[in-house]
Amino acid sequence: MTQRALITGGGTGIGAACASRLAAQGFEVLLAGRRPEPLAAAAARIGAAATPLVLDVTDPAAVDAALGALDRLDVVVNNAGGAFGLGPIEHADSEDWRTMFEVNVLGTMQVVRAALPLLRRSPRATIVDISSTAGQIVYEGGAGYVAAKHGTSVISETLRLELSGTHIRVIDIRPGMVATEEFALTRFAGDAERAAAVYAEVDRPLVADDIAACVEFV
């Protein structure tokens, strides 16, 4: 039977690149995300192996309903995330922080929680959480994102302990700077000039397919 992978944030960037690589390996891929248009575009590029799934991982009822409708699942790639703002704590925006926690931490937890009953029935069950080196290393203006990505990694590390003795594998991937089409644009509320400046002096930043290659390997 064809293995099935659910990839959150699957319409763009790292998620779409992961979907392409897993589909090439024979997986059926479910591309989950909030926006129908990028999901449909990514699915069209990948072909018949890809199915778009409009889903907001911060909505627990929606997550439970979507995963509850599946009959099987072998791999989950928790890629949905993102950074919002780059202000010092003194001027921190509470809504930006709340959004980062809801997507990177609560979203990851809610998808894992809903997926585990399906994964327990799969002999190849694997959970891949896309965290960040930002979850380990602080930087000015990044406290909210650093705290949120540390939370993503903590979920991975705790799951390993809680699932010890089962066949379910848990992988935490922590990329450094990755130049994708939307990450910095989202962080700076669509300011293309500020977004481009993030990578201007960086020698060969990672790209989405680099991370997807790691996901393919694991």
PDB file of C-alpha atoms in Angstrom:
ATOM      1  CA  MET A   1       0.000   0.000   0.000  1.00  0.00           C
ATOM      2  CA  THR A   2       1.226   3.497  -0.848  1.00  0.00           C
ATOM      3  CA  GLN A   3       2.478   5.383   2.189  1.00  0.00           C
ATOM      4  CA  ARG A   4       0.685   8.617   3.061  1.00  0.00           C
ATOM      5  CA  ALA A   5       2.337  11.774   4.423  1.00  0.00           C
ATOM      6  CA  LEU A   6       0.615  14.839   5.858  1.00  0.00           C
ATOM      7  CA  ILE A   7       2.646  18.035   5.435  1.00  0.00           C
ATOM      8  CA  THR A   8       1.472  21.168   7.191  1.00  0.00           C
ATOM      9  CA  GLY A   9       2.357  24.473   5.597  1.00  0.00           C
ATOM     10  CA  GLY A  10       2.453  22.392   2.442  1.00  0.00           C
ATOM     11  CA  GLY A  11       1.599  25.022  -0.134  1.00  0.00           C
ATOM     12  CA  THR A  12       4.862  26.979  -0.230  1.00  0.00           C
ATOM     13  CA  GLY A  13       8.506  26.970   0.786  1.00  0.00           C
ATOM     14  CA  ILE A  14       9.840  24.056   2.810  1.00  0.00           C
ATOM     15  CA  GLY A  15       6.478  22.296   2.947  1.00  0.00           C
ATOM     16  CA  ALA A  16       5.983  22.278  -0.811  1.00  0.00           C
ATOM     17  CA  ALA A  17       9.580  21.136  -1.338  1.00  0.00           C
ATOM     18  CA  CYS A  18       9.055  18.271   1.136  1.00  0.00           C
ATOM     19  CA  ALA A  19       5.895  17.262  -0.684  1.00  0.00           C
ATOM     20  CA  SER A  20       7.708  17.156  -4.019  1.00  0.00           C
ATOM     21  CA  ARG A  21      10.492  14.965  -2.671  1.00  0.00           C
ATOM     22  CA  LEU A  22       8.177  12.555  -0.844  1.00  0.00           C
ATOM     23  CA  ALA A  23       5.896  12.241  -3.859  1.00  0.00           C
ATOM     24  CA  ALA A  24       8.955  11.371  -5.961  1.00  0.00           C
ATOM     25  CA  GLN A  25       9.659   8.587  -3.452  1.00  0.00           C
ATOM     26  CA  GLY A  26       6.199   7.140  -4.004  1.00  0.00           C
ATOM     27  CA  PHE A  27       4.292   8.762  -1.159  1.00  0.00           C
ATOM     28  CA  GLU A  28       0.757  10.030  -1.370  1.00  0.00           C
ATOM     29  CA  VAL A  29       1.069  13.549   0.043  1.00  0.00           C
ATOM     30  CA  LEU A  30      -1.611  15.625   1.750  1.00  0.00           C
ATOM     31  CA  LEU A  31      -0.750  19.320   1.508  1.00  0.00           C
ATOM     32  CA  ALA A  32      -2.306  21.103   4.476  1.00  0.00           C
ATOM     33  CA  GLY A  33      -2.507  24.864   4.857  1.00  0.00           C
ATOM     34  CA  ARG A  34      -4.821  27.823   5.357  1.00  0.00           C
ATOM     35  CA  ARG A  35      -4.779  29.251   1.814  1.00  0.00           C
ATOM     36  CA  PRO A  36      -6.409  27.258  -1.002  1.00  0.00           C
ATOM     37  CA  GLU A  37      -4.552  28.916  -3.894  1.00  0.00           C
ATOM     38  CA  PRO A  38      -0.949  27.970  -2.953  1.00  0.00           C
ATOM     39  CA  LEU A  39      -2.096  24.473  -1.999  1.00  0.00           C
ATOM     40  CA  ALA A  40      -3.791  23.981  -5.350  1.00  0.00           C
ATOM     41  CA  ALA A  41      -0.764  25.339  -7.218  1.00  0.00           C
ATOM     42  CA  ALA A  42       1.641  23.049  -5.353  1.00  0.00           C
ATOM     43  CA  ALA A  43      -0.612  20.046  -5.890  1.00  0.00           C
ATOM     44  CA  ALA A  44      -0.835  20.820  -9.613  1.00  0.00           C
ATOM     45  CA  ARG A  45       2.975  20.948  -9.876  1.00  0.00           C
ATOM     46  CA  ILE A  46       3.400  17.653  -8.044  1.00  0.00           C
ATOM     47  CA  GLY A  47       0.646  15.771  -9.835  1.00  0.00           C
ATOM     48  CA  ALA A  48      -1.749  12.988  -8.940  1.00  0.00           C
ATOM     49  CA  ALA A  49       0.132  12.008  -5.758  1.00  0.00           C
ATOM     50  CA  ALA A  50      -0.743  15.329  -4.087  1.00  0.00           C
ATOM     51  CA  THR A  51      -4.038  16.332  -2.504  1.00  0.00           C
ATOM     52  CA  PRO A  52      -4.645  19.832  -1.097  1.00  0.00           C
ATOM     53  CA  LEU A  53      -6.240  20.037   2.347  1.00  0.00           C
ATOM     54  CA  VAL A  54      -7.391  23.443   3.569  1.00  0.00           C
ATOM     55  CA  LEU A  55      -6.622  23.378   7.289  1.00  0.00           C
ATOM     56  CA  ASP A  56      -5.722  25.877  10.007  1.00  0.00           C
ATOM     57  CA  VAL A  57      -3.528  23.998  12.495  1.00  0.00           C
ATOM     58  CA  THR A  58      -4.390  26.528  15.210  1.00  0.00           C
ATOM     59  CA  ASP A  59      -8.045  25.382  15.123  1.00  0.00           C
ATOM     60  CA  PRO A  60      -8.230  22.208  17.237  1.00  0.00           C
ATOM     61  CA  ALA A  61     -11.710  21.253  16.042  1.00  0.00           C
ATOM     62  CA  ALA A  62     -10.649  21.585  12.405  1.00  0.00           C
ATOM     63  CA  VAL A  63      -7.518  19.512  13.014  1.00  0.00           C
ATOM     64  CA  ASP A  64      -9.479  16.777  14.777  1.00  0.00           C
ATOM     65  CA  ALA A  65     -12.089  16.705  12.007  1.00  0.00           C
ATOM     66  CA  ALA A  66      -9.556  16.608   9.165  1.00  0.00           C
ATOM     67  CA  LEU A  67      -7.391  13.881  10.638  1.00  0.00           C
ATOM     68  CA  GLY A  68     -10.382  12.016  12.004  1.00  0.00           C
ATOM     69  CA  ALA A  69     -11.628  11.634   8.430  1.00  0.00           C
ATOM     70  CA  LEU A  70      -8.442   9.791   7.374  1.00  0.00           C
ATOM     71  CA  ASP A  71      -8.305   6.015   7.362  1.00  0.00           C
ATOM     72  CA  ARG A  72      -4.505   5.827   7.560  1.00  0.00           C
ATOM     73  CA  LEU A  73      -1.391   7.958   7.946  1.00  0.00           C
ATOM     74  CA  ASP A  74       2.287   7.035   7.947  1.00  0.00           C
ATOM     75  CA  VAL A  75       4.231  10.285   8.170  1.00  0.00           C
ATOM     76  CA  VAL A  76       3.524  13.720   9.607  1.00  0.00           C
ATOM     77  CA  VAL A  77       5.726  16.689   8.737  1.00  0.00           C
ATOM     78  CA  ASN A  78       4.923  19.545  11.111  1.00  0.00           C
ATOM     79  CA  ASN A  79       6.188  22.407   8.988  1.00  0.00           C
ATOM     80  CA  ALA A  80       3.535  25.084   9.588  1.00  0.00           C
ATOM     81  CA  GLY A  81       5.138  27.927  11.498  1.00  0.00           C
ATOM     82  CA  GLY A  82       6.533  31.354  10.942  1.00  0.00           C
ATOM     83  CA  ALA A  83       7.897  34.481  12.547  1.00  0.00           C
ATOM     84  CA  PHE A  84       6.001  37.735  13.024  1.00  0.00           C
ATOM     85  CA  GLY A  85       7.809  40.955  13.783  1.00  0.00           C
ATOM     86  CA  LEU A  86      11.375  41.685  14.897  1.00  0.00           C
ATOM     87  CA  GLY A  87      10.913  44.149  17.722  1.00  0.00           C
ATOM     88  CA  PRO A  88      12.653  44.249  21.106  1.00  0.00           C
ATOM     89  CA  ILE A  89      10.789  42.903  24.114  1.00  0.00           C
ATOM     90  CA  GLU A  90      10.267  46.465  25.304  1.00  0.00           C
ATOM     91  CA  HIS A  91       8.031  47.046  22.278  1.00  0.00           C
ATOM     92  CA  ALA A  92       6.796  43.492  21.744  1.00  0.00           C
ATOM     93  CA  ASP A  93       3.447  43.023  20.014  1.00  0.00           C
ATOM     94  CA  SER A  94       1.340  40.625  22.058  1.00  0.00           C
ATOM     95  CA  GLU A  95      -0.685  39.515  19.027  1.00  0.00           C
ATOM     96  CA  ASP A  96       2.489  38.664  17.088  1.00  0.00           C
ATOM     97  CA  TRP A  97       3.748  36.593  19.998  1.00  0.00           C
ATOM     98  CA  ARG A  98       0.376  34.892  20.426  1.00  0.00           C
ATOM     99  CA  THR A  99       0.266  33.988  16.735  1.00  0.00           C
ATOM    100  CA  MET A 100       3.772  32.520  16.827  1.00  0.00           C
ATOM    101  CA  PHE A 101       2.896  30.373  19.838  1.00  0.00           C
ATOM    102  CA  GLU A 102      -0.401  29.248  18.341  1.00  0.00           C
ATOM    103  CA  VAL A 103       1.161  28.131  15.056  1.00  0.00           C
ATOM    104  CA  ASN A 104       4.571  26.808  16.123  1.00  0.00           C
ATOM    105  CA  VAL A 105       3.617  25.253  19.464  1.00  0.00           C
ATOM    106  CA  LEU A 106      -0.121  24.664  19.760  1.00  0.00           C
ATOM    107  CA  GLY A 107      -0.440  23.831  16.062  1.00  0.00           C
ATOM    108  CA  THR A 108       2.299  21.214  16.294  1.00  0.00           C
ATOM    109  CA  MET A 109       0.777  19.704  19.427  1.00  0.00           C
ATOM    110  CA  GLN A 110      -2.719  19.583  17.957  1.00  0.00           C
ATOM    111  CA  VAL A 111      -1.605  17.859  14.765  1.00  0.00           C
ATOM    112  CA  VAL A 112       0.468  15.305  16.678  1.00  0.00           C
ATOM    113  CA  ARG A 113      -2.353  14.618  19.106  1.00  0.00           C
ATOM    114  CA  ALA A 114      -4.826  13.987  16.299  1.00  0.00           C
ATOM    115  CA  ALA A 115      -2.345  11.954  14.232  1.00  0.00           C
ATOM    116  CA  LEU A 116      -1.122   9.540  16.898  1.00  0.00           C
ATOM    117  CA  PRO A 117      -4.073   7.100  16.717  1.00  0.00           C
ATOM    118  CA  LEU A 118      -3.427   6.735  12.981  1.00  0.00           C
ATOM    119  CA  LEU A 119       0.345   6.532  13.358  1.00  0.00           C
ATOM    120  CA  ARG A 120       0.065   3.757  15.930  1.00  0.00           C
ATOM    121  CA  ARG A 121      -1.471   1.602  13.187  1.00  0.00           C
ATOM    122  CA  SER A 122       1.322   2.310  10.683  1.00  0.00           C
ATOM    123  CA  PRO A 123       4.445   0.136  10.685  1.00  0.00           C
ATOM    124  CA  ARG A 124       6.474   3.049   9.257  1.00  0.00           C
ATOM    125  CA  ALA A 125       5.150   5.785  11.540  1.00  0.00           C
ATOM    126  CA  THR A 126       7.338   8.895  11.587  1.00  0.00           C
ATOM    127  CA  ILE A 127       6.820  12.392  12.984  1.00  0.00           C
ATOM    128  CA  VAL A 128       9.089  15.135  11.622  1.00  0.00           C
ATOM    129  CA  ASP A 129       8.976  18.509  13.353  1.00  0.00           C
ATOM    130  CA  ILE A 130      10.577  21.452  11.551  1.00  0.00           C
ATOM    131  CA  SER A 131      12.043  23.636  14.275  1.00  0.00           C
ATOM    132  CA  SER A 132      14.992  26.037  13.915  1.00  0.00           C
ATOM    133  CA  THR A 133      18.420  26.858  15.261  1.00  0.00           C
ATOM    134  CA  ALA A 134      16.515  29.905  16.536  1.00  0.00           C
ATOM    135  CA  GLY A 135      15.027  27.538  19.099  1.00  0.00           C
ATOM    136  CA  GLN A 136      18.500  27.246  20.615  1.00  0.00           C
ATOM    137  CA  ILE A 137      20.210  30.590  19.973  1.00  0.00           C
ATOM    138  CA  VAL A 138      18.744  33.941  21.007  1.00  0.00           C
ATOM    139  CA  TYR A 139      19.110  37.148  19.010  1.00  0.00           C
ATOM    140  CA  GLU A 140      17.943  40.730  19.413  1.00  0.00           C
ATOM    141  CA  GLY A 141      14.323  41.170  18.403  1.00  0.00           C
ATOM    142  CA  GLY A 142      13.770  37.442  18.115  1.00  0.00           C
ATOM    143  CA  ALA A 143      12.560  36.504  21.591  1.00  0.00           C
ATOM    144  CA  GLY A 144       9.040  35.568  20.529  1.00  0.00           C
ATOM    145  CA  TYR A 145      10.157  33.382  17.636  1.00  0.00           C
ATOM    146  CA  VAL A 146      12.997  31.833  19.630  1.00  0.00           C
ATOM    147  CA  ALA A 147      10.618  30.917  22.442  1.00  0.00           C
ATOM    148  CA  ALA A 148       8.091  29.480  19.983  1.00  0.00           C
ATOM    149  CA  LYS A 149      10.638  27.368  18.110  1.00  0.00           C
ATOM    150  CA  HIS A 150      12.121  26.172  21.387  1.00  0.00           C
ATOM    151  CA  GLY A 151       8.587  25.008  22.138  1.00  0.00           C
ATOM    152  CA  THR A 152       8.478  23.062  18.862  1.00  0.00           C
ATOM    153  CA  SER A 153      11.693  21.258  19.770  1.00  0.00           C
ATOM    154  CA  VAL A 154      10.493  20.589  23.311  1.00  0.00           C
ATOM    155  CA  ILE A 155       7.462  18.809  21.856  1.00  0.00           C
ATOM    156  CA  SER A 156       9.792  16.576  19.817  1.00  0.00           C
ATOM    157  CA  GLU A 157      12.056  15.817  22.750  1.00  0.00           C
ATOM    158  CA  THR A 158       9.162  15.050  25.079  1.00  0.00           C
ATOM    159  CA  LEU A 159       7.451  12.848  22.494  1.00  0.00           C
ATOM    160  CA  ARG A 160      10.597  10.737  22.227  1.00  0.00           C
ATOM    161  CA  LEU A 161      10.364   9.979  25.929  1.00  0.00           C
ATOM    162  CA  GLU A 162       6.612   9.423  25.923  1.00  0.00           C
ATOM    163  CA  LEU A 163       6.737   7.136  22.859  1.00  0.00           C
ATOM    164  CA  SER A 164       9.787   5.184  24.011  1.00  0.00           C
ATOM    165  CA  GLY A 165       9.124   1.504  23.472  1.00  0.00           C
ATOM    166  CA  THR A 166       6.771   2.095  20.543  1.00  0.00           C
ATOM    167  CA  HIS A 167       7.674   1.932  16.864  1.00  0.00           C
ATOM    168  CA  ILE A 168       6.903   5.624  16.226  1.00  0.00           C
ATOM    169  CA  ARG A 169       9.961   7.649  15.253  1.00  0.00           C
ATOM    170  CA  VAL A 170      10.272  11.336  16.189  1.00  0.00           C
ATOM    171  CA  ILE A 171      12.674  13.613  14.324  1.00  0.00           C
ATOM    172  CA  ASP A 172      13.374  17.271  15.089  1.00  0.00           C
ATOM    173  CA  ILE A 173      15.046  19.180  12.249  1.00  0.00           C
ATOM    174  CA  ARG A 174      16.529  22.567  13.164  1.00  0.00           C
ATOM    175  CA  PRO A 175      17.572  24.502  10.042  1.00  0.00           C
ATOM    176  CA  GLY A 176      19.568  27.686  10.101  1.00  0.00           C
ATOM    177  CA  MET A 177      18.699  30.593   7.817  1.00  0.00           C
ATOM    178  CA  VAL A 178      16.576  29.420   4.890  1.00  0.00           C
ATOM    179  CA  ALA A 179      15.780  31.790   2.027  1.00  0.00           C
ATOM    180  CA  THR A 180      12.198  31.084   0.957  1.00  0.00           C
ATOM    181  CA  GLU A 181       9.710  33.231  -0.898  1.00  0.00           C
ATOM    182  CA  GLU A 182       7.502  34.030   2.096  1.00  0.00           C
ATOM    183  CA  PHE A 183       9.240  33.672   5.482  1.00  0.00           C
ATOM    184  CA  ALA A 184      10.817  37.133   5.712  1.00  0.00           C
ATOM    185  CA  LEU A 185       7.908  38.762   3.868  1.00  0.00           C
ATOM    186  CA  THR A 186       5.573  37.406   6.518  1.00  0.00           C
ATOM    187  CA  ARG A 187       7.843  38.532   9.339  1.00  0.00           C
ATOM    188  CA  PHE A 188       7.923  42.087   7.984  1.00  0.00           C
ATOM    189  CA  ALA A 189       4.236  42.289   7.033  1.00  0.00           C
ATOM    190  CA  GLY A 190       4.885  42.244   3.290  1.00  0.00           C
ATOM    191  CA  ASP A 191       7.773  44.747   3.250  1.00  0.00           C
ATOM    192  CA  ALA A 192       9.781  43.315   0.323  1.00  0.00           C
ATOM    193  CA  GLU A 193      12.771  45.617   0.850  1.00  0.00           C
ATOM    194  CA  ARG A 194      13.223  44.600   4.494  1.00  0.00           C
ATOM    195  CA  ALA A 195      12.680  40.964   3.562  1.00  0.00           C
ATOM    196  CA  ALA A 196      15.356  41.049   0.852  1.00  0.00           C
ATOM    197  CA  ALA A 197      17.817  42.744   3.205  1.00  0.00           C
ATOM    198  CA  VAL A 198      17.744  39.715   5.518  1.00  0.00           C
ATOM    199  CA  TYR A 199      19.608  37.627   2.934  1.00  0.00           C
ATOM    200  CA  ALA A 200      21.592  40.359   1.154  1.00  0.00           C
ATOM    201  CA  GLU A 201      24.902  39.754   2.962  1.00  0.00           C
ATOM    202  CA  VAL A 202      24.485  36.004   3.510  1.00  0.00           C
ATOM    203  CA  ASP A 203      26.773  33.703   1.539  1.00  0.00           C
ATOM    204  CA  ARG A 204      24.654  30.893   0.085  1.00  0.00           C
ATOM    205  CA  PRO A 205      21.785  30.668   2.569  1.00  0.00           C
ATOM    206  CA  LEU A 206      19.928  27.390   2.712  1.00  0.00           C
ATOM    207  CA  VAL A 207      16.959  26.956   0.389  1.00  0.00           C
ATOM    208  CA  ALA A 208      13.738  25.024   0.879  1.00  0.00           C
ATOM    209  CA  ASP A 209      14.962  21.961  -1.006  1.00  0.00           C
ATOM    210  CA  ASP A 210      17.928  21.601   1.360  1.00  0.00           C
ATOM    211  CA  ILE A 211      15.526  21.032   4.245  1.00  0.00           C
ATOM    212  CA  ALA A 212      13.313  18.812   2.111  1.00  0.00           C
ATOM    213  CA  ALA A 213      16.354  16.626   1.372  1.00  0.00           C
ATOM    214  CA  CYS A 214      16.806  16.131   5.125  1.00  0.00           C
ATOM    215  CA  VAL A 215      13.146  15.186   5.488  1.00  0.00           C
ATOM    216  CA  GLU A 216      13.455  12.755   2.582  1.00  0.00           C
ATOM    217  CA  PHE A 217      16.515  11.182   4.227  1.00  0.00           C
ATOM    218  CA  VAL A 218      14.900  10.652   7.610  1.00  0.00           C
TER     219      VAL A 218
END
